[in-house]
Protein backbone atom coordinates (compact mmCIF):
# COMPACT_ATOMS: atom_id res chain seq x y z
CA UNK A 1 0.00 0.00 0.00
CA UNK A 2 2.84 2.41 0.81
CA UNK A 3 4.10 2.12 -2.77
CA UNK A 4 0.79 3.39 -4.11
CA UNK A 5 1.20 6.44 -1.88
CA UNK A 6 4.72 6.93 -3.19
CA UNK A 7 3.54 6.78 -6.82
CA UNK A 8 0.73 9.23 -6.09
CA UNK A 9 3.14 11.61 -4.35
CA UNK A 10 5.59 11.44 -7.26
CA UNK A 11 2.82 12.00 -9.80
CA UNK A 12 1.56 14.99 -7.85
CA UNK A 13 5.03 16.52 -7.63
CA UNK A 14 5.83 15.97 -11.31
CA UNK A 15 2.42 17.19 -12.49
CA UNK A 16 2.65 20.38 -10.45
CA UNK A 17 6.05 21.35 -11.85
CA UNK A 18 5.07 20.32 -15.37
CA UNK A 19 2.04 22.59 -15.16
CA UNK A 20 4.03 25.47 -13.65
CA UNK A 21 7.16 25.39 -15.79
CA UNK A 22 5.92 23.69 -18.97
CA UNK A 23 8.49 20.90 -18.54
CA UNK A 24 7.68 17.29 -19.28
CA UNK A 25 7.82 15.03 -16.26
CA UNK A 26 10.00 12.24 -17.66
CA UNK A 27 13.32 13.80 -16.66
CA UNK A 28 12.11 14.10 -13.07
CA UNK A 29 10.03 10.96 -12.98
CA UNK A 30 12.63 8.46 -14.20
CA UNK A 31 15.24 8.99 -11.43
CA UNK A 32 12.55 8.81 -8.74
CA UNK A 33 11.11 5.64 -10.28
CA UNK A 34 14.60 4.13 -10.29
CA UNK A 35 14.88 4.78 -6.54
CA UNK A 36 11.38 3.37 -5.86
CA UNK A 37 11.90 0.27 -8.01
CA UNK A 38 15.27 -0.37 -6.34
CA UNK A 39 13.61 -0.16 -2.92
CA UNK A 40 11.03 -2.74 -4.02
CA UNK A 41 13.74 -5.15 -5.11
CA UNK A 42 12.94 -5.20 -8.82
CA UNK A 43 15.52 -6.91 -11.09
CA UNK A 44 18.52 -4.58 -11.15
CA UNK A 45 19.25 -5.08 -14.86
CA UNK A 46 15.78 -3.85 -15.84
CA UNK A 47 15.09 -1.07 -13.34
CA UNK A 48 15.97 1.71 -15.79
CA UNK A 49 14.03 0.07 -18.64
CA UNK A 50 10.95 -0.20 -16.41
CA UNK A 51 11.36 3.41 -15.31
CA UNK A 52 11.66 4.72 -18.87
CA UNK A 53 8.79 2.58 -20.18
CA UNK A 54 6.45 3.55 -17.33
CA UNK A 55 7.33 7.25 -17.57
CA UNK A 56 6.80 7.46 -21.32
CA UNK A 57 3.49 5.58 -21.01
CA UNK A 58 2.26 8.21 -18.56
CA UNK A 59 2.72 10.87 -21.26
CA UNK A 60 -0.05 9.16 -23.28
CA UNK A 61 -2.59 10.35 -20.72
CA UNK A 62 -1.14 13.67 -19.62
CA UNK A 63 -0.78 15.12 -23.13
CA UNK A 64 -4.45 14.70 -24.07
CA UNK A 65 -5.83 17.53 -21.92
CA UNK A 66 -2.87 19.74 -22.82
CA UNK A 67 -3.42 19.30 -26.57
CA UNK A 68 -7.14 20.06 -26.23
CA UNK A 69 -6.41 23.26 -24.32
CA UNK A 70 -3.83 24.48 -26.85
CA UNK A 71 -6.05 23.55 -29.81
CA UNK A 72 -8.97 25.48 -28.31
CA UNK A 73 -6.72 28.56 -28.23
CA UNK A 74 -5.63 27.95 -31.85
CA UNK A 75 -2.05 27.49 -30.64
CA UNK A 76 -1.24 24.30 -32.59
CA UNK A 77 0.32 24.44 -36.06
CA UNK A 78 -1.19 21.22 -37.36
CA UNK A 79 0.71 21.44 -40.68
CA UNK A 80 4.01 21.25 -38.80
CA UNK A 81 2.66 18.54 -36.50
CA UNK A 82 1.52 16.42 -39.46
CA UNK A 83 4.89 16.85 -41.19
CA UNK A 84 6.90 15.83 -38.12
CA UNK A 85 4.60 13.11 -36.73
CA UNK A 86 5.60 10.27 -39.14
CA UNK A 87 9.28 10.82 -38.39
CA UNK A 88 8.54 11.04 -34.68
CA UNK A 89 6.61 7.75 -34.75
CA UNK A 90 9.41 5.99 -36.63
CA UNK A 91 12.22 7.49 -34.53
CA UNK A 92 10.52 6.92 -31.18
CA UNK A 93 9.51 3.34 -31.90
CA UNK A 94 12.95 2.44 -33.23
CA UNK A 95 14.65 4.23 -30.36
CA UNK A 96 12.53 2.39 -27.80
CA UNK A 97 13.36 -0.97 -29.39
CA UNK A 98 17.06 -0.15 -29.22
CA UNK A 99 16.80 1.13 -25.65
CA UNK A 100 14.97 -1.99 -24.52
CA UNK A 101 17.75 -4.17 -25.91
CA UNK A 102 20.62 -2.10 -24.47
CA UNK A 103 22.34 -2.80 -21.19
CA UNK A 104 21.62 -0.34 -18.42
CA UNK A 105 25.00 1.43 -18.28
CA UNK A 106 25.03 3.25 -21.68
CA UNK A 107 21.34 4.04 -21.30
CA UNK A 108 21.91 5.58 -17.85
CA UNK A 109 24.84 7.68 -19.09
CA UNK A 110 22.87 8.98 -22.08
CA UNK A 111 19.89 9.84 -19.88
CA UNK A 112 22.06 11.70 -17.35
CA UNK A 113 23.90 13.70 -20.03
CA UNK A 114 20.61 14.74 -21.60
CA UNK A 115 19.21 15.82 -18.23
CA UNK A 116 22.39 17.82 -17.51
CA UNK A 117 21.97 19.63 -20.86
CA UNK A 118 18.29 20.36 -20.23
CA UNK A 119 19.03 21.57 -16.68
CA UNK A 120 21.73 23.90 -18.00
CA UNK A 121 19.29 25.34 -20.51
CA UNK A 122 16.83 25.98 -17.67
CA UNK A 123 19.45 27.40 -15.33
CA UNK A 124 20.85 29.88 -17.85
CA UNK A 125 17.53 30.64 -19.54
CA UNK A 126 18.98 29.83 -22.96
CA UNK A 127 16.54 30.66 -25.76
CA UNK A 128 17.42 30.52 -29.44
CA UNK A 129 16.85 33.68 -31.45
CA UNK A 130 14.48 33.29 -34.40
CA UNK A 131 16.74 33.49 -37.43
CA UNK A 132 15.19 31.39 -40.17
CA UNK A 133 12.00 29.93 -41.62
CA UNK A 134 10.67 26.42 -41.23
CA UNK A 135 12.36 23.82 -43.46
CA UNK A 136 10.50 21.61 -45.93
CA UNK A 137 8.52 18.48 -45.08
CA UNK A 138 11.46 16.13 -45.72
CA UNK A 139 13.68 17.97 -43.24
CA UNK A 140 10.83 18.17 -40.70
CA UNK A 141 10.40 14.41 -41.05
CA UNK A 142 14.10 13.83 -40.31
CA UNK A 143 14.08 16.27 -37.40
CA UNK A 144 11.00 14.50 -36.04
CA UNK A 145 12.76 11.14 -36.27
CA UNK A 146 15.77 12.50 -34.35
CA UNK A 147 13.59 14.09 -31.67
CA UNK A 148 11.55 10.90 -31.34
CA UNK A 149 14.62 8.69 -30.98
CA UNK A 150 16.13 10.88 -28.26
CA UNK A 151 12.76 11.22 -26.49
CA UNK A 152 12.40 7.44 -26.29
CA UNK A 153 15.75 7.22 -24.48
CA UNK A 154 14.86 9.85 -21.88
CA UNK A 155 11.08 9.31 -21.54
CA UNK A 156 10.36 12.90 -22.59
CA UNK A 157 7.50 14.38 -24.57
CA UNK A 158 9.98 16.19 -26.80
CA UNK A 159 9.18 19.76 -25.71
CA UNK A 160 12.73 20.45 -24.53
CA UNK A 161 13.88 19.93 -28.14
CA UNK A 162 10.81 20.81 -30.22
CA UNK A 163 10.03 24.20 -28.67
CA UNK A 164 13.57 25.64 -29.20
CA UNK A 165 13.63 24.21 -32.74
CA UNK A 166 10.32 25.81 -33.72
CA UNK A 167 11.06 29.17 -32.10
CA UNK A 168 14.43 29.18 -33.90
CA UNK A 169 12.38 28.86 -37.11
CA UNK A 170 10.25 31.93 -36.31
CA UNK A 171 7.25 30.03 -34.94
CA UNK A 172 5.64 32.12 -32.15
CA UNK A 173 6.44 30.75 -28.71
CA UNK A 174 2.85 29.87 -27.73
CA UNK A 175 2.34 28.09 -31.07
CA UNK A 176 5.65 26.24 -30.60
CA UNK A 177 4.52 25.07 -27.15
CA UNK A 178 1.11 23.99 -28.45
CA UNK A 179 2.58 22.17 -31.45
CA UNK A 180 5.13 20.44 -29.23
CA UNK A 181 2.30 19.34 -26.96
CA UNK A 182 0.48 17.81 -29.93
CA UNK A 183 3.65 15.91 -30.90
CA UNK A 184 3.93 14.51 -27.38
CA UNK A 185 1.15 12.01 -28.06
CA UNK A 186 2.79 10.17 -31.01
CA UNK A 187 6.05 10.15 -29.03
CA UNK A 188 4.29 8.53 -26.09
CA UNK A 189 2.31 6.08 -28.25
CA UNK A 190 5.30 4.82 -30.24
CA UNK A 191 7.59 4.81 -27.20
CA UNK A 192 5.11 2.85 -25.11
CA UNK A 193 4.64 0.31 -27.91
CA UNK A 194 8.41 -0.11 -28.21
CA UNK A 195 9.00 -0.61 -24.48
CA UNK A 196 6.07 -3.02 -24.21
CA UNK A 197 7.28 -5.13 -27.14
CA UNK A 198 10.91 -5.33 -26.01
CA UNK A 199 9.86 -6.41 -22.52
CA UNK A 200 7.18 -8.95 -23.40
CA UNK A 201 9.56 -11.89 -23.72
CA UNK A 202 11.29 -11.10 -20.44
CA UNK A 203 10.03 -13.32 -17.63
CA UNK A 204 12.14 -11.68 -14.94
CA UNK A 205 9.86 -8.67 -14.46
CA UNK A 206 7.59 -7.84 -11.49
CA UNK A 207 3.92 -8.89 -11.55
CA UNK A 208 1.49 -6.43 -13.18
CA UNK A 209 4.10 -5.41 -15.74
CA UNK A 210 3.18 -5.22 -19.41
CA UNK A 211 6.55 -5.40 -21.07
CA UNK A 212 8.63 -2.63 -19.52
CA UNK A 213 5.56 -0.72 -18.28
CA UNK A 214 4.74 -1.26 -14.59
CA UNK A 215 0.98 -0.72 -14.29
CA UNK A 216 0.62 0.15 -10.55
CA UNK A 217 3.15 2.95 -10.92
CA UNK A 218 1.56 4.13 -14.17
CA UNK A 219 -1.90 4.44 -12.61
CA UNK A 220 -0.66 6.32 -9.56
CA UNK A 221 1.46 8.70 -11.64
CA UNK A 222 -1.29 9.52 -14.12
CA UNK A 223 -4.06 10.05 -11.56
CA UNK A 224 -1.99 12.40 -9.39
CA UNK A 225 -0.21 14.31 -12.17
CA UNK A 226 -3.44 15.09 -14.02
CA UNK A 227 -4.89 16.44 -10.76
CA UNK A 228 -1.94 18.70 -9.91
CA UNK A 229 -0.93 20.00 -13.35
CA UNK A 230 -3.74 22.62 -13.40
CA UNK A 231 -2.66 23.75 -9.92
CA UNK A 232 0.88 24.25 -11.19
CA UNK A 233 -0.36 26.23 -14.19
CA UNK A 234 -2.34 28.47 -11.84
CA UNK A 235 0.64 28.94 -9.53
CA UNK A 236 2.82 30.01 -12.46
CA UNK A 237 0.96 33.32 -12.56
CA UNK A 238 1.55 34.01 -8.87
CA UNK A 239 5.09 32.85 -8.17
CA UNK A 240 8.61 33.90 -9.31
CA UNK A 241 8.94 31.35 -12.10
CA UNK A 242 12.54 32.35 -12.99
CA UNK A 243 13.71 31.45 -9.49
CA UNK A 244 11.70 28.23 -9.55
CA UNK A 245 13.25 27.26 -12.89
CA UNK A 246 16.72 27.60 -11.40
CA UNK A 247 15.78 25.59 -8.32
CA UNK A 248 14.24 22.92 -10.55
CA UNK A 249 17.40 22.85 -12.70
CA UNK A 250 19.53 22.22 -9.62
CA UNK A 251 17.13 19.44 -8.62
CA UNK A 252 17.57 17.85 -12.05
CA UNK A 253 21.37 17.94 -11.68
CA UNK A 254 21.10 16.25 -8.28
CA UNK A 255 18.60 13.60 -9.42
CA UNK A 256 20.58 12.64 -12.53
CA UNK A 257 23.84 12.43 -10.55
CA UNK A 258 22.25 10.38 -7.77
CA UNK A 259 20.74 8.02 -10.35
CA UNK A 260 24.09 7.56 -12.08
CA UNK A 261 25.78 6.73 -8.78
CA UNK A 262 23.01 4.27 -7.98
CA UNK A 263 23.02 2.47 -11.33
CA UNK A 264 26.72 2.49 -12.17
Coordinates of C-alpha atoms in Angstrom, one line a residue:
X1 CA 0.0 0.0 0.0
X2 CA 2.8 2.4 0.8
X3 CA 4.1 2.1 -2.8
X4 CA 0.8 3.4 -4.1
X5 CA 1.2 6.4 -1.9
X6 CA 4.7 6.9 -3.2
X7 CA 3.5 6.8 -6.8
X8 CA 0.7 9.2 -6.1
X9 CA 3.1 11.6 -4.3
X10 CA 5.6 11.4 -7.3
X11 CA 2.8 12.0 -9.8
X12 CA 1.6 15.0 -7.8
X13 CA 5.0 16.5 -7.6
X14 CA 5.8 16.0 -11.3
X15 CA 2.4 17.2 -12.5
X16 CA 2.6 20.4 -10.5
X17 CA 6.1 21.4 -11.8
X18 CA 5.1 20.3 -15.4
X19 CA 2.0 22.6 -15.2
X20 CA 4.0 25.5 -13.7
X21 CA 7.2 25.4 -15.8
X22 CA 5.9 23.7 -19.0
X23 CA 8.5 20.9 -18.5
X24 CA 7.7 17.3 -19.3
X25 CA 7.8 15.0 -16.3
X26 CA 10.0 12.2 -17.7
X27 CA 13.3 13.8 -16.7
X28 CA 12.1 14.1 -13.1
X29 CA 10.0 11.0 -13.0
X30 CA 12.6 8.5 -14.2
X31 CA 15.2 9.0 -11.4
X32 CA 12.6 8.8 -8.7
X33 CA 11.1 5.6 -10.3
X34 CA 14.6 4.1 -10.3
X35 CA 14.9 4.8 -6.5
X36 CA 11.4 3.4 -5.9
X37 CA 11.9 0.3 -8.0
X38 CA 15.3 -0.4 -6.3
X39 CA 13.6 -0.2 -2.9
X40 CA 11.0 -2.7 -4.0
X41 CA 13.7 -5.1 -5.1
X42 CA 12.9 -5.2 -8.8
X43 CA 15.5 -6.9 -11.1
X44 CA 18.5 -4.6 -11.1
X45 CA 19.3 -5.1 -14.9
X46 CA 15.8 -3.9 -15.8
X47 CA 15.1 -1.1 -13.3
X48 CA 16.0 1.7 -15.8
X49 CA 14.0 0.1 -18.6
X50 CA 10.9 -0.2 -16.4
X51 CA 11.4 3.4 -15.3
X52 CA 11.7 4.7 -18.9
X53 CA 8.8 2.6 -20.2
X54 CA 6.5 3.5 -17.3
X55 CA 7.3 7.2 -17.6
X56 CA 6.8 7.5 -21.3
X57 CA 3.5 5.6 -21.0
X58 CA 2.3 8.2 -18.6
X59 CA 2.7 10.9 -21.3
X60 CA 0.0 9.2 -23.3
X61 CA -2.6 10.4 -20.7
X62 CA -1.1 13.7 -19.6
X63 CA -0.8 15.1 -23.1
X64 CA -4.5 14.7 -24.1
X65 CA -5.8 17.5 -21.9
X66 CA -2.9 19.7 -22.8
X67 CA -3.4 19.3 -26.6
X68 CA -7.1 20.1 -26.2
X69 CA -6.4 23.3 -24.3
X70 CA -3.8 24.5 -26.9
X71 CA -6.0 23.6 -29.8
X72 CA -9.0 25.5 -28.3
X73 CA -6.7 28.6 -28.2
X74 CA -5.6 28.0 -31.9
X75 CA -2.0 27.5 -30.6
X76 CA -1.2 24.3 -32.6
X77 CA 0.3 24.4 -36.1
X78 CA -1.2 21.2 -37.4
X79 CA 0.7 21.4 -40.7
X80 CA 4.0 21.2 -38.8
X81 CA 2.7 18.5 -36.5
X82 CA 1.5 16.4 -39.5
X83 CA 4.9 16.9 -41.2
X84 CA 6.9 15.8 -38.1
X85 CA 4.6 13.1 -36.7
X86 CA 5.6 10.3 -39.1
X87 CA 9.3 10.8 -38.4
X88 CA 8.5 11.0 -34.7
X89 CA 6.6 7.7 -34.8
X90 CA 9.4 6.0 -36.6
X91 CA 12.2 7.5 -34.5
X92 CA 10.5 6.9 -31.2
X93 CA 9.5 3.3 -31.9
X94 CA 13.0 2.4 -33.2
X95 CA 14.7 4.2 -30.4
X96 CA 12.5 2.4 -27.8
X97 CA 13.4 -1.0 -29.4
X98 CA 17.1 -0.1 -29.2
X99 CA 16.8 1.1 -25.6
X100 CA 15.0 -2.0 -24.5
X101 CA 17.8 -4.2 -25.9
X102 CA 20.6 -2.1 -24.5
X103 CA 22.3 -2.8 -21.2
X104 CA 21.6 -0.3 -18.4
X105 CA 25.0 1.4 -18.3
X106 CA 25.0 3.3 -21.7
X107 CA 21.3 4.0 -21.3
X108 CA 21.9 5.6 -17.8
X109 CA 24.8 7.7 -19.1
X110 CA 22.9 9.0 -22.1
X111 CA 19.9 9.8 -19.9
X112 CA 22.1 11.7 -17.4
X113 CA 23.9 13.7 -20.0
X114 CA 20.6 14.7 -21.6
X115 CA 19.2 15.8 -18.2
X116 CA 22.4 17.8 -17.5
X117 CA 22.0 19.6 -20.9
X118 CA 18.3 20.4 -20.2
X119 CA 19.0 21.6 -16.7
X120 CA 21.7 23.9 -18.0
X121 CA 19.3 25.3 -20.5
X122 CA 16.8 26.0 -17.7
X123 CA 19.4 27.4 -15.3
X124 CA 20.8 29.9 -17.8
X125 CA 17.5 30.6 -19.5
X126 CA 19.0 29.8 -23.0
X127 CA 16.5 30.7 -25.8
X128 CA 17.4 30.5 -29.4
X129 CA 16.9 33.7 -31.4
X130 CA 14.5 33.3 -34.4
X131 CA 16.7 33.5 -37.4
X132 CA 15.2 31.4 -40.2
X133 CA 12.0 29.9 -41.6
X134 CA 10.7 26.4 -41.2
X135 CA 12.4 23.8 -43.5
X136 CA 10.5 21.6 -45.9
X137 CA 8.5 18.5 -45.1
X138 CA 11.5 16.1 -45.7
X139 CA 13.7 18.0 -43.2
X140 CA 10.8 18.2 -40.7
X141 CA 10.4 14.4 -41.1
X142 CA 14.1 13.8 -40.3
X143 CA 14.1 16.3 -37.4
X144 CA 11.0 14.5 -36.0
X145 CA 12.8 11.1 -36.3
X146 CA 15.8 12.5 -34.4
X147 CA 13.6 14.1 -31.7
X148 CA 11.6 10.9 -31.3
X149 CA 14.6 8.7 -31.0
X150 CA 16.1 10.9 -28.3
X151 CA 12.8 11.2 -26.5
X152 CA 12.4 7.4 -26.3
X153 CA 15.7 7.2 -24.5
X154 CA 14.9 9.8 -21.9
X155 CA 11.1 9.3 -21.5
X156 CA 10.4 12.9 -22.6
X157 CA 7.5 14.4 -24.6
X158 CA 10.0 16.2 -26.8
X159 CA 9.2 19.8 -25.7
X160 CA 12.7 20.4 -24.5
X161 CA 13.9 19.9 -28.1
X162 CA 10.8 20.8 -30.2
X163 CA 10.0 24.2 -28.7
X164 CA 13.6 25.6 -29.2
X165 CA 13.6 24.2 -32.7
X166 CA 10.3 25.8 -33.7
X167 CA 11.1 29.2 -32.1
X168 CA 14.4 29.2 -33.9
X169 CA 12.4 28.9 -37.1
X170 CA 10.3 31.9 -36.3
X171 CA 7.2 30.0 -34.9
X172 CA 5.6 32.1 -32.2
X173 CA 6.4 30.7 -28.7
X174 CA 2.8 29.9 -27.7
X175 CA 2.3 28.1 -31.1
X176 CA 5.6 26.2 -30.6
X177 CA 4.5 25.1 -27.2
X178 CA 1.1 24.0 -28.5
X179 CA 2.6 22.2 -31.5
X180 CA 5.1 20.4 -29.2
X181 CA 2.3 19.3 -27.0
X182 CA 0.5 17.8 -29.9
X183 CA 3.6 15.9 -30.9
X184 CA 3.9 14.5 -27.4
X185 CA 1.2 12.0 -28.1
X186 CA 2.8 10.2 -31.0
X187 CA 6.1 10.1 -29.0
X188 CA 4.3 8.5 -26.1
X189 CA 2.3 6.1 -28.3
X190 CA 5.3 4.8 -30.2
X191 CA 7.6 4.8 -27.2
X192 CA 5.1 2.8 -25.1
X193 CA 4.6 0.3 -27.9
X194 CA 8.4 -0.1 -28.2
X195 CA 9.0 -0.6 -24.5
X196 CA 6.1 -3.0 -24.2
X197 CA 7.3 -5.1 -27.1
X198 CA 10.9 -5.3 -26.0
X199 CA 9.9 -6.4 -22.5
X200 CA 7.2 -9.0 -23.4
X201 CA 9.6 -11.9 -23.7
X202 CA 11.3 -11.1 -20.4
X203 CA 10.0 -13.3 -17.6
X204 CA 12.1 -11.7 -14.9
X205 CA 9.9 -8.7 -14.5
X206 CA 7.6 -7.8 -11.5
X207 CA 3.9 -8.9 -11.6
X208 CA 1.5 -6.4 -13.2
X209 CA 4.1 -5.4 -15.7
X210 CA 3.2 -5.2 -19.4
X211 CA 6.5 -5.4 -21.1
X212 CA 8.6 -2.6 -19.5
X213 CA 5.6 -0.7 -18.3
X214 CA 4.7 -1.3 -14.6
X215 CA 1.0 -0.7 -14.3
X216 CA 0.6 0.2 -10.5
X217 CA 3.2 3.0 -10.9
X218 CA 1.6 4.1 -14.2
X219 CA -1.9 4.4 -12.6
X220 CA -0.7 6.3 -9.6
X221 CA 1.5 8.7 -11.6
X222 CA -1.3 9.5 -14.1
X223 CA -4.1 10.1 -11.6
X224 CA -2.0 12.4 -9.4
X225 CA -0.2 14.3 -12.2
X226 CA -3.4 15.1 -14.0
X227 CA -4.9 16.4 -10.8
X228 CA -1.9 18.7 -9.9
X229 CA -0.9 20.0 -13.4
X230 CA -3.7 22.6 -13.4
X231 CA -2.7 23.8 -9.9
X232 CA 0.9 24.3 -11.2
X233 CA -0.4 26.2 -14.2
X234 CA -2.3 28.5 -11.8
X235 CA 0.6 28.9 -9.5
X236 CA 2.8 30.0 -12.5
X237 CA 1.0 33.3 -12.6
X238 CA 1.6 34.0 -8.9
X239 CA 5.1 32.8 -8.2
X240 CA 8.6 33.9 -9.3
X241 CA 8.9 31.3 -12.1
X242 CA 12.5 32.3 -13.0
X243 CA 13.7 31.5 -9.5
X244 CA 11.7 28.2 -9.5
X245 CA 13.2 27.3 -12.9
X246 CA 16.7 27.6 -11.4
X247 CA 15.8 25.6 -8.3
X248 CA 14.2 22.9 -10.6
X249 CA 17.4 22.8 -12.7
X250 CA 19.5 22.2 -9.6
X251 CA 17.1 19.4 -8.6
X252 CA 17.6 17.8 -12.1
X253 CA 21.4 17.9 -11.7
X254 CA 21.1 16.3 -8.3
X255 CA 18.6 13.6 -9.4
X256 CA 20.6 12.6 -12.5
X257 CA 23.8 12.4 -10.6
X258 CA 22.3 10.4 -7.8
X259 CA 20.7 8.0 -10.4
X260 CA 24.1 7.6 -12.1
X261 CA 25.8 6.7 -8.8
X262 CA 23.0 4.3 -8.0
X263 CA 23.0 2.5 -11.3
X264 CA 26.7 2.5 -12.2

